[in-house]
XYZ file of C-alpha atoms in Angstrom:
625
model
C -11.167 -58.037 40.734
C -8.729 -56.870 43.425
C -9.878 -58.043 46.947
C -9.900 -54.479 48.311
C -12.035 -53.238 45.405
C -14.369 -56.217 45.810
C -14.849 -55.434 49.476
C -15.524 -51.769 48.638
C -18.092 -52.809 46.028
C -19.879 -55.067 48.511
C -20.061 -52.219 51.027
C -21.457 -49.950 48.320
C -24.074 -52.579 47.498
C -25.058 -52.879 51.144
C -25.290 -49.089 51.453
C -27.417 -48.915 48.328
C -29.741 -51.604 49.707
C -30.018 -49.822 53.061
C -30.758 -46.423 51.536
C -33.077 -47.737 48.853
C -30.818 -46.559 46.052
C -30.134 -49.059 43.311
C -26.538 -49.824 42.415
C -25.915 -49.619 38.656
C -22.801 -51.722 38.893
C -24.924 -54.735 39.881
C -28.558 -53.940 39.057
C -28.133 -53.689 35.285
C -29.011 -51.098 32.631
C -32.487 -50.360 34.040
C -30.921 -49.041 37.213
C -28.554 -46.920 35.151
C -31.429 -45.173 33.379
C -33.508 -44.767 36.531
C -30.645 -43.144 38.397
C -29.966 -40.570 35.714
C -26.854 -42.225 34.297
C -26.854 -42.222 30.476
C -27.773 -45.409 28.674
C -25.949 -46.644 25.554
C -27.781 -44.182 23.291
C -26.792 -41.254 25.500
C -23.217 -42.512 25.582
C -23.161 -42.541 21.772
C -24.431 -38.955 21.768
C -21.670 -37.947 24.169
C -19.086 -39.578 21.939
C -20.383 -37.709 18.919
C -20.026 -34.437 20.845
C -16.485 -35.357 21.898
C -15.533 -36.099 18.300
C -16.737 -32.662 17.133
C -14.275 -31.268 14.602
C -13.392 -27.677 15.603
C -12.054 -27.017 12.090
C -15.463 -27.429 10.498
C -17.764 -24.469 9.887
C -19.701 -23.214 12.870
C -23.442 -23.548 12.298
C -25.196 -20.879 14.375
C -28.699 -21.392 15.664
C -31.078 -19.278 13.610
C -33.216 -17.420 16.157
C -34.371 -14.464 14.081
C -37.711 -14.425 12.325
C -37.934 -15.065 8.625
C -38.278 -12.021 6.350
C -41.861 -12.816 5.354
C -42.911 -13.066 9.008
C -41.802 -9.489 9.771
C -44.058 -6.445 9.757
C -43.211 -3.422 7.608
C -41.601 -1.650 10.547
C -39.724 -4.841 11.445
C -38.325 -5.095 7.912
C -37.288 -1.424 7.983
C -35.647 -1.894 11.377
C -33.716 -4.989 10.230
C -32.459 -3.262 7.046
C -31.334 -0.148 8.939
C -29.577 -2.256 11.588
C -27.829 -4.229 8.830
C -26.698 -1.018 7.080
C -25.473 0.443 10.382
C -23.344 -2.636 11.073
C -21.948 -2.548 7.524
C -20.932 1.099 7.971
C -19.326 0.281 11.334
C -17.482 -2.673 9.770
C -16.159 -0.548 6.881
C -15.005 2.145 9.317
C -13.235 -0.470 11.451
C -11.599 -2.001 8.367
C -10.380 1.471 7.362
C -8.833 2.027 10.803
C -7.463 -1.534 10.727
C -5.661 -0.869 7.418
C -4.393 2.461 8.770
C -3.068 0.668 11.876
C -1.155 -1.749 9.623
C 0.315 1.278 7.835
C 1.320 2.797 11.195
C 2.845 -0.554 12.199
C 4.857 -0.652 8.964
C 6.069 2.931 9.490
C 7.002 2.171 13.106
C 9.167 -0.776 12.088
C 10.749 1.321 9.325
C 11.694 3.968 11.882
C 13.022 1.391 14.358
C 14.910 -0.832 11.926
C 14.761 0.721 8.471
C 18.226 2.267 8.602
C 19.748 -0.961 9.909
C 17.987 -2.942 7.179
C 19.270 -0.527 4.548
C 22.819 -0.827 5.883
C 22.677 -4.639 5.902
C 21.282 -4.727 2.362
C 24.297 -2.661 1.286
C 26.688 -5.398 2.516
C 27.088 -7.153 -0.809
C 29.658 -9.644 0.467
C 27.199 -11.092 3.000
C 24.478 -11.515 0.410
C 26.612 -13.832 -1.723
C 25.698 -16.626 0.680
C 22.177 -17.757 -0.362
C 21.213 -18.913 3.163
C 22.398 -15.593 4.565
C 20.416 -13.788 1.859
C 17.293 -15.817 2.657
C 17.399 -14.987 6.359
C 18.191 -11.364 5.594
C 15.061 -11.243 3.440
C 12.990 -12.629 6.340
C 14.440 -10.243 8.926
C 14.330 -7.248 6.584
C 10.670 -7.825 5.750
C 9.767 -8.329 9.422
C 11.563 -5.078 10.311
C 9.987 -3.150 7.439
C 6.624 -4.927 7.867
C 6.219 -4.940 4.111
C 7.407 -7.389 1.478
C 6.542 -4.726 -1.097
C 9.140 -2.375 0.414
C 11.749 -5.144 0.579
C 11.192 -6.261 -3.008
C 11.189 -2.645 -4.223
C 14.584 -2.135 -2.535
C 15.918 -5.331 -4.115
C 14.572 -4.359 -7.551
C 16.312 -0.976 -7.272
C 19.600 -2.559 -6.152
C 19.498 -5.036 -9.044
C 18.672 -2.251 -11.510
C 21.635 -0.222 -10.190
C 23.891 -3.324 -10.587
C 24.651 -3.327 -6.852
C 23.281 -6.892 -6.695
C 23.124 -9.462 -9.451
C 19.937 -11.441 -10.046
C 21.313 -14.735 -8.689
C 22.235 -13.073 -5.376
C 18.846 -11.357 -5.103
C 16.731 -14.514 -5.593
C 17.197 -15.885 -2.009
C 16.395 -12.434 -0.568
C 13.142 -12.387 -2.542
C 12.328 -15.847 -1.133
C 12.968 -14.554 2.389
C 10.724 -11.551 1.772
C 7.953 -13.963 0.811
C 8.306 -15.687 4.200
C 8.575 -12.478 6.217
C 5.352 -11.000 4.858
C 3.272 -13.669 6.622
C 4.203 -12.312 10.068
C 1.435 -9.691 9.919
C -1.562 -12.019 9.729
C 0.064 -14.266 12.347
C 0.060 -11.242 14.679
C -3.519 -10.449 13.652
C -4.697 -13.948 14.632
C -3.744 -13.133 18.249
C -6.806 -10.899 18.380
C -8.930 -14.028 18.937
C -6.704 -15.559 21.610
C -9.407 -15.440 24.313
C -11.717 -17.939 22.556
C -10.208 -21.422 22.244
C -11.704 -22.696 18.993
C -11.716 -19.292 17.310
C -8.025 -18.914 18.101
C -7.355 -22.452 16.880
C -8.928 -21.708 13.496
C -7.524 -18.171 13.183
C -3.951 -19.210 13.992
C -4.182 -22.205 11.668
C -5.554 -19.999 8.897
C -2.713 -17.517 9.395
C 0.098 -20.075 9.563
C -0.996 -21.928 6.423
C 0.661 -18.961 4.677
C 3.887 -19.591 6.626
C 3.863 -23.307 5.894
C 3.446 -22.822 2.141
C 6.269 -20.266 1.992
C 8.702 -22.353 4.047
C 7.933 -25.566 2.147
C 8.422 -23.816 -1.206
C 11.746 -22.384 -0.042
C 12.901 -25.835 1.140
C 12.158 -27.154 -2.357
C 13.598 -24.370 -4.527
C 16.444 -22.773 -2.558
C 18.713 -25.880 -2.474
C 18.394 -26.240 -6.263
C 19.278 -22.575 -6.815
C 22.153 -22.776 -4.301
C 23.620 -25.942 -5.845
C 23.458 -24.418 -9.320
C 25.073 -21.220 -8.010
C 27.988 -23.323 -6.721
C 28.742 -24.290 -10.339
C 28.547 -20.675 -11.530
C 31.157 -20.875 -14.299
C 29.038 -23.583 -15.932
C 25.424 -23.030 -14.857
C 25.370 -19.277 -13.984
C 22.056 -19.752 -12.177
C 19.312 -22.214 -11.322
C 16.060 -23.152 -13.078
C 14.227 -20.126 -11.661
C 16.917 -17.803 -12.984
C 16.940 -19.272 -16.500
C 13.153 -19.558 -16.776
C 12.603 -15.901 -15.914
C 15.533 -14.753 -18.037
C 14.148 -16.484 -21.123
C 10.742 -14.853 -20.514
C 12.238 -11.373 -20.051
C 14.403 -11.750 -23.166
C 11.322 -12.591 -25.225
C 9.402 -9.504 -24.043
C 9.568 -6.017 -25.496
C 8.383 -3.731 -22.694
C 9.013 -0.016 -22.458
C 9.572 1.864 -19.219
C 6.563 3.504 -17.569
C 7.599 6.345 -15.263
C 4.042 7.486 -14.543
C 2.717 4.120 -13.353
C 0.561 4.374 -10.225
C 1.627 1.931 -7.501
C -0.647 3.291 -4.785
C -4.237 2.220 -5.284
C -5.517 1.612 -1.752
C -3.210 4.234 -0.204
C -5.095 6.927 -2.083
C -7.863 6.313 0.481
C -5.733 5.802 3.615
C -2.929 8.309 2.977
C -4.925 11.464 3.840
C -5.402 10.134 7.383
C -2.025 8.436 7.955
C -0.058 11.434 6.645
C -1.723 13.623 9.276
C -0.028 11.471 11.925
C 3.305 10.489 10.349
C 5.094 11.064 7.066
C 8.223 9.040 6.283
C 10.852 9.334 3.578
C 10.832 5.698 2.383
C 13.244 6.501 -0.451
C 15.925 7.216 2.146
C 16.094 3.497 3.046
C 16.717 2.655 -0.612
C 19.401 5.370 -0.786
C 21.130 3.895 2.278
C 21.052 0.408 0.720
C 22.531 1.700 -2.558
C 25.242 3.670 -0.729
C 24.081 7.103 -1.892
C 23.854 8.424 1.675
C 25.028 7.369 5.124
C 22.503 6.230 7.713
C 23.648 8.800 10.285
C 23.075 11.632 7.792
C 19.441 10.713 7.134
C 16.279 11.408 9.129
C 13.329 9.248 8.079
C 10.579 11.355 9.672
C 9.824 14.195 7.295
C 10.407 17.613 8.848
C 10.605 21.131 7.515
C 13.798 22.078 5.672
C 15.575 25.403 5.247
C 18.140 26.236 2.577
C 21.281 27.582 4.284
C 24.498 28.783 2.658
C 27.429 26.996 4.241
C 31.184 26.771 3.670
C 32.085 23.288 2.399
C 35.710 22.144 2.148
C 36.590 19.458 -0.413
C 40.250 18.493 -1.078
C 41.473 21.654 0.635
C 39.233 23.917 -1.437
C 36.526 25.841 0.415
C 33.391 26.920 -1.390
C 30.019 28.363 -0.417
C 27.203 25.880 -1.113
C 23.505 25.650 -0.379
C 22.735 22.979 2.258
C 19.320 21.696 3.379
C 18.964 21.930 7.166
C 16.198 19.926 8.878
C 14.270 21.690 11.640
C 11.120 21.262 13.721
C 8.076 22.566 11.893
C 5.924 25.371 13.230
C 2.256 24.690 13.913
C 1.019 26.318 10.717
C 3.488 24.643 8.332
C 3.542 21.107 9.758
C 2.060 18.470 7.458
C 2.049 15.706 10.078
C 1.761 15.436 13.850
C 5.315 14.183 14.446
C 6.768 16.938 12.248
C 6.031 19.273 15.167
C 8.662 17.458 17.254
C 12.425 17.163 16.999
C 12.468 13.628 18.404
C 14.757 10.936 17.033
C 13.493 8.346 14.547
C 13.822 5.613 17.169
C 11.710 7.481 19.747
C 9.008 8.289 17.197
C 9.095 4.665 16.014
C 8.643 3.344 19.560
C 5.674 5.632 20.253
C 4.121 4.821 16.885
C 4.601 1.078 17.491
C 2.656 1.226 20.768
C -0.107 3.324 19.179
C -0.294 0.999 16.156
C -0.511 -2.171 18.271
C -3.195 -0.692 20.548
C -5.222 0.520 17.557
C -4.723 -2.833 15.813
C -5.946 -4.813 18.836
C -8.974 -2.556 19.374
C -9.926 -2.769 15.698
C -9.511 -6.557 15.675
C -11.691 -7.078 18.742
C -14.412 -4.791 17.386
C -14.192 -6.308 13.876
C -14.630 -9.818 15.285
C -17.594 -8.722 17.422
C -19.167 -6.893 14.468
C -18.664 -9.921 12.229
C -20.228 -12.148 14.875
C -23.254 -9.863 14.940
C -23.397 -9.363 11.175
C -22.763 -12.961 10.145
C -25.498 -14.541 12.211
C -28.816 -16.124 11.469
C -29.925 -16.553 7.872
C -27.162 -14.242 6.558
C -24.427 -16.443 8.050
C -25.945 -19.602 6.597
C -26.179 -18.029 3.131
C -22.642 -16.565 3.175
C -21.066 -19.807 4.386
C -22.790 -21.747 1.640
C -21.623 -19.319 -1.054
C -18.039 -18.771 0.158
C -17.265 -22.433 0.830
C -19.321 -23.956 -2.003
C -17.749 -25.840 -4.903
C -18.666 -25.920 -8.552
C -21.135 -28.735 -9.325
C -20.125 -32.186 -10.504
C -16.810 -32.734 -12.235
C -16.021 -29.007 -12.214
C -15.588 -28.992 -8.423
C -11.788 -29.120 -8.744
C -11.819 -25.696 -10.454
C -13.202 -23.943 -7.364
C -9.805 -23.665 -5.696
C -8.225 -22.194 -8.816
C -10.975 -19.573 -8.949
C -10.173 -18.751 -5.299
C -6.510 -18.267 -6.289
C -7.567 -15.818 -9.016
C -9.859 -13.970 -6.582
C -7.077 -13.756 -3.982
C -4.626 -12.420 -6.565
C -7.123 -9.853 -7.868
C -8.063 -8.525 -4.429
C -4.396 -8.323 -3.390
C -3.556 -6.337 -6.519
C -6.476 -4.058 -5.675
C -5.324 -3.346 -2.101
C -1.614 -3.528 -3.068
C -0.711 -5.640 -0.035
C -0.907 -9.349 0.678
C -0.623 -8.558 4.406
C -3.787 -6.449 4.342
C -5.749 -9.056 2.388
C -4.696 -12.100 4.442
C -5.082 -10.155 7.700
C -8.617 -9.151 6.709
C -9.768 -12.731 6.050
C -7.995 -14.324 9.043
C -10.796 -13.325 11.502
C -13.327 -14.909 9.105
C -11.548 -18.241 9.527
C -11.544 -17.737 13.287
C -15.291 -17.168 13.615
C -16.003 -20.191 11.415
C -17.275 -18.438 8.283
C -14.347 -19.440 6.046
C -12.781 -22.907 5.997
C -9.016 -23.217 6.234
C -9.220 -25.302 3.045
C -10.657 -22.231 1.285
C -8.277 -19.842 3.045
C -5.342 -21.765 1.555
C -6.008 -21.007 -2.158
C -6.931 -17.409 -1.298
C -3.536 -17.088 0.405
C -1.795 -18.552 -2.640
C -3.551 -15.963 -4.774
C -2.370 -13.235 -2.382
C 1.204 -14.438 -2.900
C 0.732 -13.993 -6.647
C -0.923 -10.589 -6.245
C 1.833 -9.140 -4.066
C 4.387 -9.659 -6.867
C 2.508 -7.025 -8.857
C 4.217 -4.334 -6.731
C 7.705 -5.502 -7.720
C 6.692 -5.620 -11.389
C 5.364 -2.054 -11.177
C 8.556 -0.950 -9.400
C 10.641 -2.467 -12.208
C 8.594 -0.664 -14.861
C 9.626 2.698 -13.381
C 13.297 2.019 -14.161
C 15.020 3.552 -17.152
C 15.188 1.597 -20.407
C 18.816 0.572 -19.767
C 17.940 -0.928 -16.364
C 14.480 -2.258 -17.186
C 15.482 -5.816 -18.106
C 17.465 -6.446 -14.934
C 14.716 -5.012 -12.728
C 12.013 -6.956 -14.556
C 14.101 -10.128 -14.313
C 14.175 -10.131 -10.496
C 10.499 -9.092 -10.343
C 9.605 -12.110 -12.491
C 11.721 -14.321 -10.211
C 9.395 -13.283 -7.378
C 6.327 -14.069 -9.487
C 7.492 -17.475 -10.732
C 8.792 -18.512 -7.315
C 5.170 -18.366 -6.134
C 3.783 -19.952 -9.305
C 6.183 -22.913 -9.038
C 5.300 -23.242 -5.343
C 1.607 -23.419 -6.241
C 2.333 -26.065 -8.893
C 4.146 -28.161 -6.259
C 1.809 -27.707 -3.292
C -1.693 -27.294 -4.718
C -2.852 -29.369 -7.750
C -2.104 -32.803 -6.214
C -4.478 -33.431 -3.244
C -1.836 -35.312 -1.222
C 0.619 -32.410 -1.557
C -2.133 -29.861 -0.880
C -2.875 -31.480 2.467
C 0.715 -31.087 3.747
C 0.697 -27.317 4.513
C -2.922 -27.500 5.694
C -2.149 -30.355 8.131
C 0.928 -28.529 9.432
C -1.159 -25.384 9.975
C -3.861 -27.391 11.781
C -1.186 -28.985 13.971
C 0.030 -25.527 14.994
C -3.551 -24.379 15.509
C -4.270 -27.324 17.824
C -1.087 -26.653 19.799
C -1.903 -22.984 20.259
C -5.464 -23.813 21.319
C -4.120 -26.047 24.078
C -1.154 -23.824 24.993
C -1.937 -20.184 24.198
C 1.620 -19.048 24.944
C 2.899 -21.310 22.153
C 1.637 -18.764 19.590
C 3.896 -16.026 20.974
C 6.848 -18.426 21.195
C 6.228 -19.505 17.586
C 6.075 -15.886 16.421
C 9.324 -14.881 18.143
C 11.125 -18.091 17.192
C 10.151 -18.382 13.514
C 10.385 -14.708 12.551
C 13.164 -13.415 14.805
C 15.349 -15.913 16.681
C 15.601 -18.671 14.053
C 16.407 -16.327 11.106
C 18.818 -14.339 13.311
C 20.600 -17.539 14.425
C 20.953 -18.896 10.872
C 22.056 -15.452 9.657
C 24.690 -15.285 12.423
C 26.227 -18.684 11.634
C 26.158 -17.845 7.907
C 28.328 -14.735 8.290
C 31.670 -16.556 8.934
C 31.228 -18.661 5.791
C 30.088 -22.006 4.438
C 32.340 -23.976 6.789
C 30.616 -22.755 9.963
C 27.154 -22.960 8.391
C 27.680 -26.570 7.287
C 29.443 -27.575 10.514
C 26.646 -26.262 12.738
C 23.610 -26.397 10.466
C 23.940 -29.883 8.943
C 24.022 -31.811 12.278
C 20.984 -29.823 13.477
C 19.160 -30.505 10.203
C 19.979 -34.243 10.327
C 18.798 -34.399 13.954
C 15.463 -32.737 13.043
C 14.945 -35.096 10.084
C 15.662 -38.182 12.235
C 13.220 -36.990 14.930
C 10.561 -36.358 12.278
C 11.019 -39.862 10.812
C 10.804 -41.494 14.257
C 7.653 -39.510 15.087
C 6.092 -40.632 11.817
C 7.017 -44.266 12.526
C 5.635 -44.028 16.074
C 2.230 -42.948 14.789
C 1.992 -45.265 11.772
C 4.277 -48.289 12.200
C 5.363 -48.478 15.866
C 6.025 -52.239 15.668
C 8.889 -51.638 13.251
C 10.757 -49.554 15.820
C 12.836 -50.843 18.736
C 10.775 -51.099 21.913
C 12.475 -48.122 23.517
C 11.792 -45.816 20.554
C 8.058 -46.564 20.319
C 7.468 -43.559 22.569
C 9.564 -40.798 24.136
C 8.809 -41.733 27.741
C 12.450 -42.684 28.374
C 13.388 -38.987 27.971
C 12.813 -36.288 30.602
C 9.285 -34.929 30.205
C 10.585 -31.443 29.368
C 12.139 -32.871 26.178
C 8.958 -34.389 24.733
C 6.070 -32.450 26.247
C 5.006 -28.815 26.581
C 3.221 -29.498 29.874
C 6.164 -28.462 32.145
C 6.481 -25.153 30.294
C 2.716 -24.724 30.445
C 2.875 -24.709 34.241
C 5.279 -21.770 34.028
C 3.100 -19.810 31.610
C -0.132 -20.437 33.549
C 0.567 -17.286 35.545
C -0.833 -15.427 32.513
C -4.639 -15.702 32.466
C -4.865 -15.479 28.664
C -2.244 -18.222 28.239
C -4.243 -20.775 30.228
C -5.966 -23.534 28.269
C -9.680 -23.301 27.676
C -12.170 -25.390 29.580
C -12.432 -27.901 26.769
C -8.648 -28.189 26.559
C -7.854 -28.746 30.234
C -6.509 -32.181 31.013
C -8.579 -34.460 33.254
C -7.529 -34.788 36.887
C -4.768 -37.293 37.544
C -6.583 -38.863 40.523
C -9.995 -40.513 40.121
C -13.022 -38.654 41.500
C -14.488 -39.802 44.814
C -16.878 -42.735 44.776
C -19.752 -40.548 45.921
C -20.897 -37.109 44.863
C -22.441 -35.451 47.917
C -24.103 -32.739 45.849
C -26.390 -35.242 44.119
C -29.415 -36.485 45.991
C -29.157 -40.027 44.661
C -25.613 -40.986 45.575
C -24.398 -43.421 42.959
C -21.181 -45.345 43.625
C -18.644 -45.323 40.805
C -16.582 -48.399 39.940
C -13.913 -48.029 37.272
C -13.926 -51.708 36.335
C -17.611 -51.545 35.421
C -17.689 -51.936 31.617
C -21.048 -50.164 31.345
C -19.597 -46.994 32.886
């Protein structure tokens, strides 16, 4: 022991003897117990609490009386209270879905014309990486993979795009659709562990989509480079052989709006948008400056039109502000620009979305408590008995696909179950197969859109729709059946969840980076051509791979690395830790870490605690403590 510490310990011993207080550092375990310091059993209990897994299901304390212990009035009261909460939950879910529709319309108004114009640039789309990032950005702007895929299906059917060019855009649309439930997870940002689980549950969708793209896009791109010989990759040829073997007739009267039948009466009272105009811009039928997306009243006016020096009188549709009696939506009463309406609608949609999310989470907390919560958790997260347990996940995939087909939106389905993961009702391991099923279900929209094409265009449209379907099926085959592969996206999602629980601001940075800045950067360096993309992108990719390998070696086999590379301490702290950035973001109350995530103080606590009657000296070299 250091001489100074030894002298301090002796003084503490003398003080303890003078005051009649035993010193645990010298008097043994009995003194530890008598002075209120935990013995070995208590220490073990503390360790078990510290090793609590926040990703496991939350087991609430059942405080309510059992059903058989209630009086008749008590039973009636409990049933009525349960029904009231169910009605409130359904009403909130309805408003939540409507807010997602408003959000989608707002992004269409703000960026729909730009997306349509970019989709019409066929020369850019020849680059598969450029097409991938365009699919991500387009879907984020339109807030709907269904809209993006419907546009692509129409462009392929009209021979504006070929199938090989459209495949990377479809992959990008699959990635972009996961932005919605990532935004939704922010509704639980105030509670550390709820936010951890909710963000992890949301980003497991992102991880699966990105990993599948990393596997399949290079193969398709390499095969596209040998076009005179291959004319497409495995995904192209697989879907083409399936389409060629089918004999399907066009179905003009197919109904693609199942859930919107319920929500449209309300949303159309607020805003009505001409979604077909975006498709017309992308196909070159109309110019963006000649189109107004917000539906207004139109008047037929006779106007002189000059074409090739010949003037003729033609009927022209003139858009005007609707009168109060003839307006079909609130914004039809205004003559505001699409951008202004989109900005107002975006604010309204986000406010409504946040309010609905907070109230939904609180209602779920109240509803899923006591005996009901225990029963639901057992049913939802249970596996089939015995050797059939492995089939449970596949059933979850089927359920996810079926429910997504029913609501006609993977965003709505995954956003609805994300809060359930946050409050601890649904495990992330069960959320994963449900998300995979949602990816399958969302392809149903593209298939329906292809069936509305004429018989001459049906095969091309169905071909790209099947590419969307089999992209997800192949991804599931890669990342689900084998347990080791299944754990990869789940572990990545948990890693992100843990980071966001410790640094709340990281979630916003992740959202902006992964869905806006990163796709925009890759898209920008893809525009000049392959030379710039390879020259800039390959060194960055190699650097990321090397860092990932070193990180893996540091955690598993540090002895095989040079001494300097066994940790990153030789680098400035801002290059290997988020702590410096955390100090900047701590000005935001919500972005501060939770109590259980705050780091311990850098300096040791004082030897005495004046607030405790029995002052017990603390010695850090004492093995018992």
